[in-house]
mmCIF file of C-alpha atoms in Angstrom:
data_model
loop_
_atom_site.group_PDB
_atom_site.id
_atom_site.type_symbol
_atom_site.label_atom_id
_atom_site.label_comp_id
_atom_site.label_asym_id
_atom_site.label_seq_id
_atom_site.Cartn_x
_atom_site.Cartn_y
_atom_site.Cartn_z
ATOM 1 C CA MET A 1 -5.909 -13.611 31.823
ATOM 2 C CA LEU A 2 -6.479 -15.786 28.749
ATOM 3 C CA LYS A 3 -10.041 -16.405 27.629
ATOM 4 C CA LYS A 4 -10.468 -20.027 26.628
ATOM 5 C CA PRO A 5 -13.388 -21.458 24.654
ATOM 6 C CA PHE A 6 -15.419 -24.119 26.439
ATOM 7 C CA VAL A 7 -15.231 -26.301 23.314
ATOM 8 C CA THR A 8 -12.383 -27.708 21.227
ATOM 9 C CA LYS A 9 -11.628 -27.110 17.568
ATOM 10 C CA GLU A 10 -12.176 -30.805 16.866
ATOM 11 C CA LYS A 11 -15.644 -30.744 18.421
ATOM 12 C CA LEU A 12 -16.577 -27.589 16.502
ATOM 13 C CA GLU A 13 -15.482 -29.165 13.223
ATOM 14 C CA GLU A 14 -17.578 -32.213 14.095
ATOM 15 C CA ILE A 15 -20.594 -30.013 14.764
ATOM 16 C CA ALA A 16 -20.010 -27.866 11.662
ATOM 17 C CA ALA A 17 -20.042 -30.980 9.495
ATOM 18 C CA GLN A 18 -23.707 -31.384 10.457
ATOM 19 C CA ILE A 19 -24.794 -27.840 11.306
ATOM 20 C CA PRO A 20 -23.199 -25.272 8.991
ATOM 21 C CA THR A 21 -21.634 -22.141 10.451
ATOM 22 C CA PRO A 22 -22.503 -19.659 11.745
ATOM 23 C CA PHE A 23 -24.182 -20.973 14.874
ATOM 24 C CA HIS A 24 -24.397 -20.084 18.549
ATOM 25 C CA ILE A 25 -23.212 -22.805 20.909
ATOM 26 C CA TYR A 26 -23.954 -23.093 24.632
ATOM 27 C CA ASP A 27 -22.153 -24.892 27.449
ATOM 28 C CA GLU A 28 -24.574 -26.995 29.524
ATOM 29 C CA LYS A 29 -21.939 -27.753 32.163
ATOM 30 C CA GLY A 30 -21.138 -24.071 32.711
ATOM 31 C CA ILE A 31 -24.798 -23.066 32.826
ATOM 32 C CA ARG A 32 -25.592 -25.667 35.477
ATOM 33 C CA GLU A 33 -22.552 -24.881 37.629
ATOM 34 C CA ASN A 34 -23.361 -21.170 37.555
ATOM 35 C CA ALA A 35 -27.051 -21.713 38.388
ATOM 36 C CA ARG A 36 -26.035 -23.786 41.416
ATOM 37 C CA ALA A 37 -23.589 -21.079 42.519
ATOM 38 C CA VAL A 38 -26.302 -18.397 42.374
ATOM 39 C CA GLN A 39 -28.697 -20.502 44.445
ATOM 40 C CA GLU A 40 -25.975 -21.182 47.024
ATOM 41 C CA ALA A 41 -24.982 -17.503 47.183
ATOM 42 C CA PHE A 42 -28.504 -16.498 48.244
ATOM 43 C CA ALA A 43 -29.485 -19.628 50.164
ATOM 44 C CA TRP A 44 -29.505 -17.510 53.352
ATOM 45 C CA ASN A 45 -32.775 -15.968 52.108
ATOM 46 C CA PRO A 46 -35.565 -18.597 52.176
ATOM 47 C CA GLY A 47 -37.684 -16.717 49.622
ATOM 48 C CA PHE A 48 -34.889 -16.076 47.121
ATOM 49 C CA ARG A 49 -35.624 -16.537 43.444
ATOM 50 C CA GLU A 50 -33.681 -15.755 40.292
ATOM 51 C CA TYR A 51 -36.022 -14.692 37.485
ATOM 52 C CA PHE A 52 -34.012 -15.285 34.325
ATOM 53 C CA ALA A 53 -34.413 -12.388 31.889
ATOM 54 C CA VAL A 54 -36.011 -14.122 28.898
ATOM 55 C CA LYS A 55 -34.978 -11.221 26.679
ATOM 56 C CA ALA A 56 -31.346 -12.250 27.174
ATOM 57 C CA ASN A 57 -31.840 -15.680 25.615
ATOM 58 C CA PRO A 58 -35.339 -16.927 24.739
ATOM 59 C CA ASN A 59 -34.396 -20.544 24.042
ATOM 60 C CA PRO A 60 -36.704 -22.939 25.914
ATOM 61 C CA THR A 61 -34.091 -25.693 26.243
ATOM 62 C CA LEU A 62 -31.778 -23.347 28.137
ATOM 63 C CA ILE A 63 -34.511 -21.752 30.245
ATOM 64 C CA LYS A 64 -35.811 -25.163 31.309
ATOM 65 C CA ILE A 65 -32.317 -26.053 32.536
ATOM 66 C CA LEU A 66 -32.407 -22.975 34.773
ATOM 67 C CA GLY A 67 -35.891 -23.967 35.905
ATOM 68 C CA GLU A 68 -34.380 -27.133 37.374
ATOM 69 C CA TYR A 69 -32.548 -24.866 39.845
ATOM 70 C CA GLY A 70 -35.644 -22.986 40.936
ATOM 71 C CA CYS A 71 -35.359 -20.083 38.495
ATOM 72 C CA GLY A 72 -38.414 -18.284 37.200
ATOM 73 C CA CYS A 73 -38.866 -16.083 34.132
ATOM 74 C CA ASP A 74 -38.592 -12.315 33.871
ATOM 75 C CA CYS A 75 -40.762 -11.271 30.919
ATOM 76 C CA SER A 76 -41.153 -7.931 29.184
ATOM 77 C CA SER A 77 -43.486 -8.684 26.258
ATOM 78 C CA GLU A 78 -46.436 -10.753 25.073
ATOM 79 C CA THR A 79 -44.279 -13.312 23.259
ATOM 80 C CA GLU A 80 -41.996 -13.778 26.266
ATOM 81 C CA LEU A 81 -45.077 -14.405 28.404
ATOM 82 C CA MET A 82 -46.377 -16.886 25.822
ATOM 83 C CA LEU A 83 -43.066 -18.750 25.782
ATOM 84 C CA SER A 84 -42.853 -18.881 29.574
ATOM 85 C CA GLY A 85 -46.396 -20.176 29.836
ATOM 86 C CA ALA A 86 -45.734 -22.847 27.199
ATOM 87 C CA MET A 87 -42.720 -24.045 29.223
ATOM 88 C CA GLY A 88 -44.922 -24.491 32.283
ATOM 89 C CA PHE A 89 -43.988 -21.335 34.176
ATOM 90 C CA THR A 90 -47.067 -19.781 35.773
ATOM 91 C CA GLY A 91 -48.062 -17.779 38.826
ATOM 92 C CA ASP A 92 -45.270 -16.268 40.855
ATOM 93 C CA LYS A 93 -42.689 -18.071 38.703
ATOM 94 C CA ILE A 94 -43.192 -15.208 36.212
ATOM 95 C CA MET A 95 -42.252 -11.575 36.830
ATOM 96 C CA PHE A 96 -43.754 -9.252 34.205
ATOM 97 C CA SER A 97 -41.615 -6.113 34.014
ATOM 98 C CA SER A 98 -42.574 -4.041 30.994
ATOM 99 C CA ASN A 99 -42.896 -0.425 29.961
ATOM 100 C CA VAL A 100 -45.257 1.349 27.555
ATOM 101 C CA THR A 101 -47.365 -1.773 28.012
ATOM 102 C CA PRO A 102 -50.273 -2.650 25.661
ATOM 103 C CA ALA A 103 -53.480 -3.747 27.355
ATOM 104 C CA ARG A 104 -53.347 -7.264 25.875
ATOM 105 C CA GLU A 105 -49.979 -7.879 27.552
ATOM 106 C CA TYR A 106 -51.360 -7.053 30.995
ATOM 107 C CA GLN A 107 -54.319 -9.304 30.199
ATOM 108 C CA LEU A 108 -52.038 -12.227 29.357
ATOM 109 C CA ALA A 109 -49.893 -11.605 32.448
ATOM 110 C CA GLU A 110 -53.040 -11.679 34.583
ATOM 111 C CA LYS A 111 -54.211 -14.902 32.897
ATOM 112 C CA LEU A 112 -50.879 -16.571 33.716
ATOM 113 C CA GLY A 113 -51.005 -15.294 37.302
ATOM 114 C CA ALA A 114 -47.704 -13.453 36.844
ATOM 115 C CA ILE A 115 -46.426 -10.884 39.328
ATOM 116 C CA ILE A 116 -46.937 -7.550 37.580
ATOM 117 C CA ASN A 117 -44.226 -4.938 38.062
ATOM 118 C CA LEU A 118 -45.632 -1.495 37.259
ATOM 119 C CA ASP A 119 -43.240 0.850 35.474
ATOM 120 C CA ASP A 120 -45.276 4.040 35.822
ATOM 121 C CA PHE A 121 -47.757 5.631 38.212
ATOM 122 C CA THR A 122 -50.337 6.083 35.432
ATOM 123 C CA HIS A 123 -50.340 2.339 34.857
ATOM 124 C CA ILE A 124 -52.239 1.789 38.113
ATOM 125 C CA ASP A 125 -55.505 3.043 36.609
ATOM 126 C CA PHE A 126 -54.618 1.542 33.217
ATOM 127 C CA LEU A 127 -54.109 -1.905 34.745
ATOM 128 C CA GLU A 128 -57.307 -1.688 36.771
ATOM 129 C CA LYS A 129 -59.343 -0.728 33.711
ATOM 130 C CA THR A 130 -57.641 -3.411 31.623
ATOM 131 C CA ILE A 131 -58.069 -6.462 33.865
ATOM 132 C CA GLY A 132 -60.859 -5.177 36.093
ATOM 133 C CA TYR A 133 -59.035 -5.136 39.422
ATOM 134 C CA ILE A 134 -55.678 -4.597 41.149
ATOM 135 C CA PRO A 135 -53.919 -7.870 42.081
ATOM 136 C CA GLU A 136 -53.261 -8.511 45.781
ATOM 137 C CA THR A 137 -49.559 -8.972 44.975
ATOM 138 C CA ILE A 138 -48.067 -6.107 42.967
ATOM 139 C CA SER A 139 -44.650 -4.574 42.381
ATOM 140 C CA CYS A 140 -43.478 -1.094 41.447
ATOM 141 C CA ARG A 141 -40.330 -0.096 39.623
ATOM 142 C CA TYR A 142 -38.244 2.626 41.266
ATOM 143 C CA ASN A 143 -36.010 5.248 39.670
ATOM 144 C CA PRO A 144 -34.163 7.457 42.199
ATOM 145 C CA GLY A 145 -32.986 9.866 39.496
ATOM 146 C CA GLY A 146 -29.595 11.546 39.350
ATOM 147 C CA LEU A 147 -26.382 9.576 38.980
ATOM 148 C CA PHE A 148 -25.730 6.201 40.549
ATOM 149 C CA SER A 149 -22.234 5.889 42.030
ATOM 150 C CA ILE A 150 -20.192 3.261 43.848
ATOM 151 C CA SER A 151 -17.105 4.429 45.765
ATOM 152 C CA ASN A 152 -17.237 7.759 43.904
ATOM 153 C CA ASP A 153 -17.254 5.986 40.525
ATOM 154 C CA ILE A 154 -20.282 6.889 38.410
ATOM 155 C CA MET A 155 -21.860 3.615 37.273
ATOM 156 C CA ASP A 156 -24.855 4.904 35.319
ATOM 157 C CA ASN A 157 -27.391 7.718 34.978
ATOM 158 C CA PRO A 158 -30.856 6.623 36.201
ATOM 159 C CA GLY A 159 -32.115 10.195 35.823
ATOM 160 C CA ASP A 160 -31.747 9.826 32.052
ATOM 161 C CA ALA A 161 -33.551 6.464 31.900
ATOM 162 C CA LYS A 162 -37.167 6.071 30.831
ATOM 163 C CA TYR A 163 -37.898 3.430 33.463
ATOM 164 C CA GLY A 164 -39.535 3.565 36.871
ATOM 165 C CA MET A 165 -41.248 5.947 39.264
ATOM 166 C CA THR A 166 -39.834 8.853 41.219
ATOM 167 C CA THR A 167 -39.583 8.598 44.997
ATOM 168 C CA GLU A 168 -42.722 10.694 45.476
ATOM 169 C CA GLN A 169 -44.656 8.678 42.898
ATOM 170 C CA LEU A 170 -43.617 5.399 44.518
ATOM 171 C CA PHE A 171 -44.947 6.393 47.946
ATOM 172 C CA GLU A 172 -48.208 7.623 46.423
ATOM 173 C CA ALA A 173 -48.471 4.470 44.291
ATOM 174 C CA PHE A 174 -48.282 2.271 47.378
ATOM 175 C CA ARG A 175 -51.037 4.269 49.050
ATOM 176 C CA VAL A 176 -53.297 4.163 45.983
ATOM 177 C CA LEU A 177 -52.658 0.475 45.341
ATOM 178 C CA GLN A 178 -53.508 -0.389 48.951
ATOM 179 C CA ALA A 179 -56.772 1.500 48.638
ATOM 180 C CA LYS A 180 -57.541 -0.551 45.526
ATOM 181 C CA GLY A 181 -56.947 -3.879 47.272
ATOM 182 C CA ALA A 182 -53.233 -4.640 46.990
ATOM 183 C CA LYS A 183 -51.859 -6.447 50.049
ATOM 184 C CA ARG A 184 -48.332 -7.687 49.201
ATOM 185 C CA PHE A 185 -45.836 -5.306 47.637
ATOM 186 C CA GLY A 186 -42.546 -5.543 45.844
ATOM 187 C CA ILE A 187 -39.910 -2.957 44.946
ATOM 188 C CA HIS A 188 -37.842 -3.303 41.779
ATOM 189 C CA ALA A 189 -34.913 -1.214 40.543
ATOM 190 C CA PHE A 190 -32.273 -1.437 37.821
ATOM 191 C CA LEU A 191 -29.718 1.331 38.199
ATOM 192 C CA ALA A 192 -26.642 0.195 36.245
ATOM 193 C CA SER A 193 -25.883 -2.179 33.399
ATOM 194 C CA ASN A 194 -23.152 -4.826 33.155
ATOM 195 C CA THR A 195 -21.284 -3.889 36.327
ATOM 196 C CA VAL A 196 -18.094 -5.855 36.911
ATOM 197 C CA THR A 197 -17.788 -5.179 40.624
ATOM 198 C CA ASN A 198 -18.926 -7.152 43.642
ATOM 199 C CA GLU A 199 -20.210 -3.928 45.190
ATOM 200 C CA TYR A 200 -23.139 -3.224 42.845
ATOM 201 C CA TYR A 201 -25.791 -5.502 44.315
ATOM 202 C CA PRO A 202 -24.892 -4.793 47.968
ATOM 203 C CA THR A 203 -24.948 -1.026 47.289
ATOM 204 C CA LEU A 204 -28.251 -1.223 45.443
ATOM 205 C CA ALA A 205 -29.652 -3.511 48.127
ATOM 206 C CA GLY A 206 -28.770 -1.028 50.856
ATOM 207 C CA LEU A 207 -30.564 1.743 48.973
ATOM 208 C CA LEU A 208 -33.672 -0.373 48.393
ATOM 209 C CA PHE A 209 -33.722 -1.820 51.911
ATOM 210 C CA GLU A 210 -33.718 1.663 53.443
ATOM 211 C CA LEU A 211 -36.456 2.693 51.015
ATOM 212 C CA ALA A 212 -38.498 -0.383 51.945
ATOM 213 C CA VAL A 213 -38.311 0.424 55.648
ATOM 214 C CA LYS A 214 -39.582 3.977 55.015
ATOM 215 C CA LEU A 215 -42.340 2.732 52.706
ATOM 216 C CA GLU A 216 -43.605 0.225 55.218
ATOM 217 C CA GLN A 217 -43.430 2.706 58.089
ATOM 218 C CA GLU A 218 -45.061 5.618 56.237
ATOM 219 C CA THR A 219 -47.663 3.791 54.107
ATOM 220 C CA GLY A 220 -48.302 0.657 56.134
ATOM 221 C CA ALA A 221 -47.774 -1.453 53.032
ATOM 222 C CA LYS A 222 -46.453 -4.980 53.524
ATOM 223 C CA ILE A 223 -43.194 -5.331 51.607
ATOM 224 C CA ALA A 224 -43.056 -8.976 50.530
ATOM 225 C CA PHE A 225 -40.057 -8.888 48.192
ATOM 226 C CA ILE A 226 -37.286 -6.671 46.884
ATOM 227 C CA ASN A 227 -36.144 -7.290 43.311
ATOM 228 C CA LEU A 228 -32.537 -6.269 42.625
ATOM 229 C CA SER A 229 -33.165 -6.840 38.913
ATOM 230 C CA GLY A 230 -30.109 -7.343 36.674
ATOM 231 C CA GLY A 231 -26.934 -5.352 36.170
ATOM 232 C CA VAL A 232 -24.469 -7.932 37.485
ATOM 233 C CA GLY A 233 -22.131 -8.150 34.530
ATOM 234 C CA ILE A 234 -19.510 -10.397 33.006
ATOM 235 C CA PRO A 235 -15.879 -9.798 32.015
ATOM 236 C CA TYR A 236 -16.050 -9.388 28.244
ATOM 237 C CA ARG A 237 -12.389 -8.333 28.170
ATOM 238 C CA PRO A 238 -9.696 -10.813 29.165
ATOM 239 C CA ASP A 239 -8.093 -8.371 31.609
ATOM 240 C CA GLN A 240 -11.286 -7.953 33.661
ATOM 241 C CA GLU A 241 -11.829 -9.796 36.931
ATOM 242 C CA PRO A 242 -15.152 -11.661 36.996
ATOM 243 C CA ASN A 243 -17.765 -11.020 39.650
ATOM 244 C CA ASP A 244 -17.845 -13.463 42.552
ATOM 245 C CA ILE A 245 -21.510 -14.263 43.101
ATOM 246 C CA ARG A 246 -20.855 -15.697 46.563
ATOM 247 C CA VAL A 247 -19.166 -12.466 47.675
ATOM 248 C CA ILE A 248 -22.063 -10.530 46.160
ATOM 249 C CA GLY A 249 -24.627 -12.689 47.935
ATOM 250 C CA GLU A 250 -22.882 -12.234 51.265
ATOM 251 C CA GLY A 251 -22.723 -8.461 50.705
ATOM 252 C CA VAL A 252 -26.495 -8.366 50.191
ATOM 253 C CA HIS A 253 -26.903 -10.581 53.279
ATOM 254 C CA LYS A 254 -24.916 -8.104 55.383
ATOM 255 C CA ALA A 255 -27.059 -5.158 54.254
ATOM 256 C CA TYR A 256 -30.204 -7.229 54.890
ATOM 257 C CA ASP A 257 -29.145 -7.989 58.470
ATOM 258 C CA GLU A 258 -28.132 -4.391 59.125
ATOM 259 C CA ILE A 259 -31.209 -2.666 57.676
ATOM 260 C CA LEU A 260 -34.230 -4.957 57.276
ATOM 261 C CA VAL A 261 -33.893 -7.303 60.229
ATOM 262 C CA PRO A 262 -33.747 -4.540 62.892
ATOM 263 C CA ALA A 263 -36.848 -3.008 61.314
ATOM 264 C CA GLY A 264 -38.765 -6.250 61.791
ATOM 265 C CA MET A 265 -38.649 -7.037 58.081
ATOM 266 C CA GLY A 266 -36.574 -10.222 58.209
ATOM 267 C CA ASP A 267 -39.135 -12.127 56.113
ATOM 268 C CA VAL A 268 -38.656 -10.087 52.922
ATOM 269 C CA ALA A 269 -37.748 -12.247 49.922
ATOM 270 C CA ILE A 270 -34.882 -11.261 47.621
ATOM 271 C CA TYR A 271 -35.349 -11.590 43.867
ATOM 272 C CA THR A 272 -32.851 -11.135 41.028
ATOM 273 C CA GLU A 273 -33.111 -10.979 37.225
ATOM 274 C CA MET A 274 -29.627 -11.750 35.961
ATOM 275 C CA GLY A 275 -29.868 -12.549 32.260
ATOM 276 C CA ARG A 276 -26.302 -11.668 31.337
ATOM 277 C CA PHE A 277 -24.656 -13.232 34.384
ATOM 278 C CA MET A 278 -26.702 -16.422 34.108
ATOM 279 C CA MET A 279 -26.024 -17.133 30.445
ATOM 280 C CA GLY A 280 -23.531 -14.698 28.852
ATOM 281 C CA PRO A 281 -20.202 -16.525 29.355
ATOM 282 C CA TYR A 282 -21.718 -19.873 28.457
ATOM 283 C CA GLY A 283 -22.442 -19.051 24.831
ATOM 284 C CA GLY A 284 -20.235 -18.407 21.826
ATOM 285 C CA LEU A 285 -20.779 -17.503 18.187
ATOM 286 C CA VAL A 286 -18.950 -19.879 15.865
ATOM 287 C CA THR A 287 -18.139 -18.515 12.429
ATOM 288 C CA ARG A 288 -15.754 -19.364 9.617
ATOM 289 C CA ALA A 289 -13.361 -17.025 7.821
ATOM 290 C CA ILE A 290 -14.427 -17.053 4.169
ATOM 291 C CA HIS A 291 -12.549 -14.072 2.710
ATOM 292 C CA GLN A 292 -9.470 -11.909 3.202
ATOM 293 C CA LYS A 293 -9.257 -8.340 1.968
ATOM 294 C CA HIS A 294 -6.072 -6.289 1.669
ATOM 295 C CA ILE A 295 -6.685 -2.570 1.103
ATOM 296 C CA TYR A 296 -5.942 0.265 3.516
ATOM 297 C CA LYS A 297 -6.440 -2.199 6.330
ATOM 298 C CA GLU A 298 -6.410 -5.973 6.647
ATOM 299 C CA TYR A 299 -9.887 -7.484 6.763
ATOM 300 C CA ILE A 300 -11.146 -10.937 7.595
ATOM 301 C CA GLY A 301 -14.631 -11.621 6.264
ATOM 302 C CA CYS A 302 -16.778 -14.157 8.156
ATOM 303 C CA ASP A 303 -19.938 -16.051 7.344
ATOM 304 C CA ALA A 304 -21.529 -14.449 10.434
ATOM 305 C CA CYS A 305 -22.455 -10.781 10.588
ATOM 306 C CA ALA A 306 -24.122 -8.258 12.884
ATOM 307 C CA VAL A 307 -27.502 -9.973 12.514
ATOM 308 C CA ASN A 308 -25.981 -12.859 14.493
ATOM 309 C CA LEU A 309 -24.363 -10.599 17.113
ATOM 310 C CA MET A 310 -25.469 -6.983 17.179
ATOM 311 C CA ARG A 311 -23.616 -5.719 20.258
ATOM 312 C CA PRO A 312 -20.311 -4.708 18.574
ATOM 313 C CA ALA A 313 -22.147 -2.812 15.832
ATOM 314 C CA MET A 314 -24.750 -1.252 18.133
ATOM 315 C CA TYR A 315 -22.612 -0.368 21.161
ATOM 316 C CA GLY A 316 -19.025 -0.740 19.995
ATOM 317 C CA ALA A 317 -18.964 -3.594 22.513
ATOM 318 C CA TYR A 318 -15.893 -5.778 22.886
ATOM 319 C CA HIS A 319 -16.196 -9.528 22.331
ATOM 320 C CA HIS A 320 -13.056 -11.596 22.582
ATOM 321 C CA ILE A 321 -12.168 -13.743 19.575
ATOM 322 C CA THR A 322 -10.257 -17.022 19.569
ATOM 323 C CA VAL A 323 -8.904 -18.442 16.311
ATOM 324 C CA MET A 324 -9.521 -22.119 16.892
ATOM 325 C CA GLY A 325 -6.402 -24.265 16.693
ATOM 326 C CA LYS A 326 -4.182 -21.201 17.047
ATOM 327 C CA GLU A 327 -4.765 -20.500 20.734
ATOM 328 C CA ASP A 328 -1.038 -20.504 21.454
ATOM 329 C CA ALA A 329 0.092 -18.712 18.301
ATOM 330 C CA PRO A 330 1.405 -15.133 18.587
ATOM 331 C CA CYS A 331 -1.144 -12.356 18.063
ATOM 332 C CA ASP A 332 1.006 -10.538 15.513
ATOM 333 C CA HIS A 333 -1.544 -9.621 12.836
ATOM 334 C CA LYS A 334 -3.916 -6.641 13.036
ATOM 335 C CA TYR A 335 -7.379 -7.203 11.555
ATOM 336 C CA ASP A 336 -10.840 -5.817 11.271
ATOM 337 C CA VAL A 337 -13.084 -8.880 11.533
ATOM 338 C CA THR A 338 -16.240 -8.215 9.549
ATOM 339 C CA GLY A 339 -19.492 -9.617 8.294
ATOM 340 C CA SER A 340 -21.202 -9.108 4.948
ATOM 341 C CA LEU A 341 -23.872 -6.514 5.769
ATOM 342 C CA CYS A 342 -24.037 -3.363 3.690
ATOM 343 C CA GLU A 343 -23.138 -1.357 6.788
ATOM 344 C CA ASN A 344 -19.624 -0.276 7.749
ATOM 345 C CA ASN A 345 -20.267 -0.905 11.447
ATOM 346 C CA ASP A 346 -20.708 -4.619 10.722
ATOM 347 C CA LYS A 347 -17.481 -5.484 12.508
ATOM 348 C CA PHE A 348 -16.883 -7.946 15.320
ATOM 349 C CA ALA A 349 -13.461 -6.415 15.975
ATOM 350 C CA VAL A 350 -11.553 -3.330 14.853
ATOM 351 C CA ASP A 351 -7.731 -3.217 14.780
ATOM 352 C CA ARG A 352 -7.671 -6.463 16.791
ATOM 353 C CA MET A 353 -4.345 -8.219 17.224
ATOM 354 C CA LEU A 354 -4.870 -11.904 16.394
ATOM 355 C CA PRO A 355 -2.902 -14.845 15.061
ATOM 356 C CA GLU A 356 -2.665 -15.031 11.293
ATOM 357 C CA ILE A 357 -6.086 -16.044 9.972
ATOM 358 C CA GLU A 358 -6.476 -18.148 6.869
ATOM 359 C CA VAL A 359 -9.628 -18.739 4.843
ATOM 360 C CA GLY A 360 -11.389 -21.717 6.404
ATOM 361 C CA ASP A 361 -10.316 -21.015 9.993
ATOM 362 C CA LEU A 362 -12.997 -21.273 12.654
ATOM 363 C CA LEU A 363 -13.408 -18.240 14.918
ATOM 364 C CA PHE A 364 -15.015 -18.495 18.347
ATOM 365 C CA ILE A 365 -16.554 -15.190 19.451
ATOM 366 C CA HIS A 366 -16.913 -15.296 23.230
ATOM 367 C CA ASP A 367 -19.675 -14.318 25.642
ATOM 368 C CA THR A 368 -22.668 -14.378 23.325
ATOM 369 C CA GLY A 369 -24.935 -16.414 25.587
ATOM 370 C CA ALA A 370 -26.937 -13.331 26.558
ATOM 371 C CA HIS A 371 -28.093 -10.650 24.117
ATOM 372 C CA GLY A 372 -26.451 -12.555 21.257
ATOM 373 C CA PHE A 373 -28.945 -14.571 19.255
ATOM 374 C CA SER A 374 -31.838 -12.759 20.937
ATOM 375 C CA MET A 375 -30.926 -9.369 19.446
ATOM 376 C CA GLY A 376 -30.761 -10.815 15.938
ATOM 377 C CA TYR A 377 -32.600 -9.297 13.004
ATOM 378 C CA ASN A 378 -33.077 -9.767 9.260
ATOM 379 C CA TYR A 379 -31.584 -6.690 7.629
ATOM 380 C CA ASN A 380 -30.256 -7.346 4.109
ATOM 381 C CA GLY A 381 -32.442 -10.443 4.103
ATOM 382 C CA LYS A 382 -29.960 -12.210 6.351
ATOM 383 C CA LEU A 383 -31.234 -15.289 8.155
ATOM 384 C CA ARG A 384 -30.794 -16.108 11.828
ATOM 385 C CA SER A 385 -28.442 -18.910 12.716
ATOM 386 C CA ALA A 386 -28.931 -22.230 14.443
ATOM 387 C CA GLU A 387 -28.340 -22.746 18.173
ATOM 388 C CA VAL A 388 -26.495 -25.755 19.548
ATOM 389 C CA LEU A 389 -26.201 -27.114 23.092
ATOM 390 C CA LEU A 390 -22.937 -28.799 24.060
ATOM 391 C CA ARG A 391 -24.071 -31.403 26.561
ATOM 392 C CA GLU A 392 -22.197 -32.245 29.731
ATOM 393 C CA ASP A 393 -21.250 -35.648 28.297
ATOM 394 C CA GLY A 394 -19.639 -34.086 25.216
ATOM 395 C CA SER A 395 -22.508 -34.782 22.839
ATOM 396 C CA PHE A 396 -24.322 -31.946 21.105
ATOM 397 C CA GLU A 397 -27.898 -31.120 20.192
ATOM 398 C CA GLN A 398 -29.388 -28.561 17.832
ATOM 399 C CA ILE A 399 -31.838 -26.611 19.984
ATOM 400 C CA ARG A 400 -32.933 -24.195 17.259
ATOM 401 C CA ARG A 401 -32.582 -24.700 13.541
ATOM 402 C CA ALA A 402 -31.339 -21.964 11.276
ATOM 403 C CA GLU A 403 -33.889 -19.834 9.476
ATOM 404 C CA THR A 404 -34.611 -20.540 5.826
ATOM 405 C CA PRO A 405 -35.718 -18.196 3.041
ATOM 406 C CA LYS A 406 -39.206 -19.624 3.493
ATOM 407 C CA ASP A 407 -39.187 -18.425 7.116
ATOM 408 C CA TYR A 408 -38.091 -14.983 5.978
ATOM 409 C CA PHE A 409 -40.884 -14.694 3.411
ATOM 410 C CA ALA A 410 -43.539 -16.437 5.536
ATOM 411 C CA THR A 411 -45.575 -13.293 6.144
ATOM 412 C CA LEU A 412 -45.932 -12.832 2.375
ATOM 413 C CA ASP A 413 -47.809 -16.120 2.036
ATOM 414 C CA GLY A 414 -50.736 -15.770 -0.328
ATOM 415 C CA THR A 415 -48.934 -13.286 -2.575
ATOM 416 C CA GLU A 416 -47.992 -13.980 -6.172
ATOM 417 C CA GLU A 417 -44.308 -13.476 -5.367
ATOM 418 C CA TYR A 418 -44.420 -16.088 -2.604
ATOM 419 C CA ARG A 419 -46.059 -18.607 -4.944
ATOM 420 C CA LYS A 420 -43.406 -17.994 -7.594
ATOM 421 C CA MET A 421 -40.545 -18.449 -5.133
ATOM 422 C CA PHE A 422 -41.865 -21.605 -3.492
ATOM 423 C CA GLY A 423 -44.172 -23.071 -6.088
ATOM 424 C CA GLU A 424 -47.232 -22.920 -3.850
#
């Protein structure tokens, strides 16, 4: 299967004439079509809500588009809560799922009326002391331990993850929380990352539905919602088959009807938190080849680097690369495609077969819509890039400007060095 950019070379050159590379670009049409598909896939559940993981892409223009389709915000920090509140998300439109949580973050979540998802048993007392009470609606994060498998394939290792409560802690947490005034409960679990299989959510749902039935029967707690969290992945590699969200939704529906409905729990709402699936394929990093290097290997140097897209350097993750204007040319040259950081892992591709690349060529690095810009940083004094939205009508809009040196040095304001640099 050939991965095709959602934008043409001509359009990118038009944009680059106004907004210099590198920049992240997003596909409004794709985002909207996907958001509609997710809502349709879970329309069988009247209480369904997708809480977009703000950590995946904290751009308000994009999040507000998702909000038009009923999505809420999944937040994990003070600044994500602040951003969500500023966009008009409040109350149960915000899910606050954090860990090692400072008191001020719980206080802000309570002020916004967010649903708080407790990561640890000890946070029950911590939350009560911090905000003065236990909310009537509360959620707890579950970690079953061990290995998580689908059809005998090991998907991930929850037992090695820092998140969530054990089974015993979860049951005790529900009892304690009820005694402290909680009335509506949620269960949350994230057991595998970036799964490219339609079986993940239905398998996880079955596990959580059975757990919910036992919790309600043994503790008397009212289970109001079950949050399947994220983990539904995207096909970064061109030979991978994408997930079918409608098949996934129907698989969850089947487990719901088989497990929850017979137990008299047919009113439980289903929540999801799919940052990667909602936005990943609909973003790309656009960069220009500015150097060639011929030593023991062939290198292409770009004006983007790992600060613009950390995943290849951090995880060895694969991101497909299209040389714009050469989509049909033979991939008969082997390159390492690199940035300019003083780190040897600053490579978008290693030994990648691509068409011949000349200085000045535009490269489109696929699937950066989630965990692309958001994982950026400023090592080597590098500055974060602009973000651009490609509108459905073919126009484009800068939705975040690029950082400037003044942004980078802003926290030094008042120092002699700052005054010398900027004449202030």
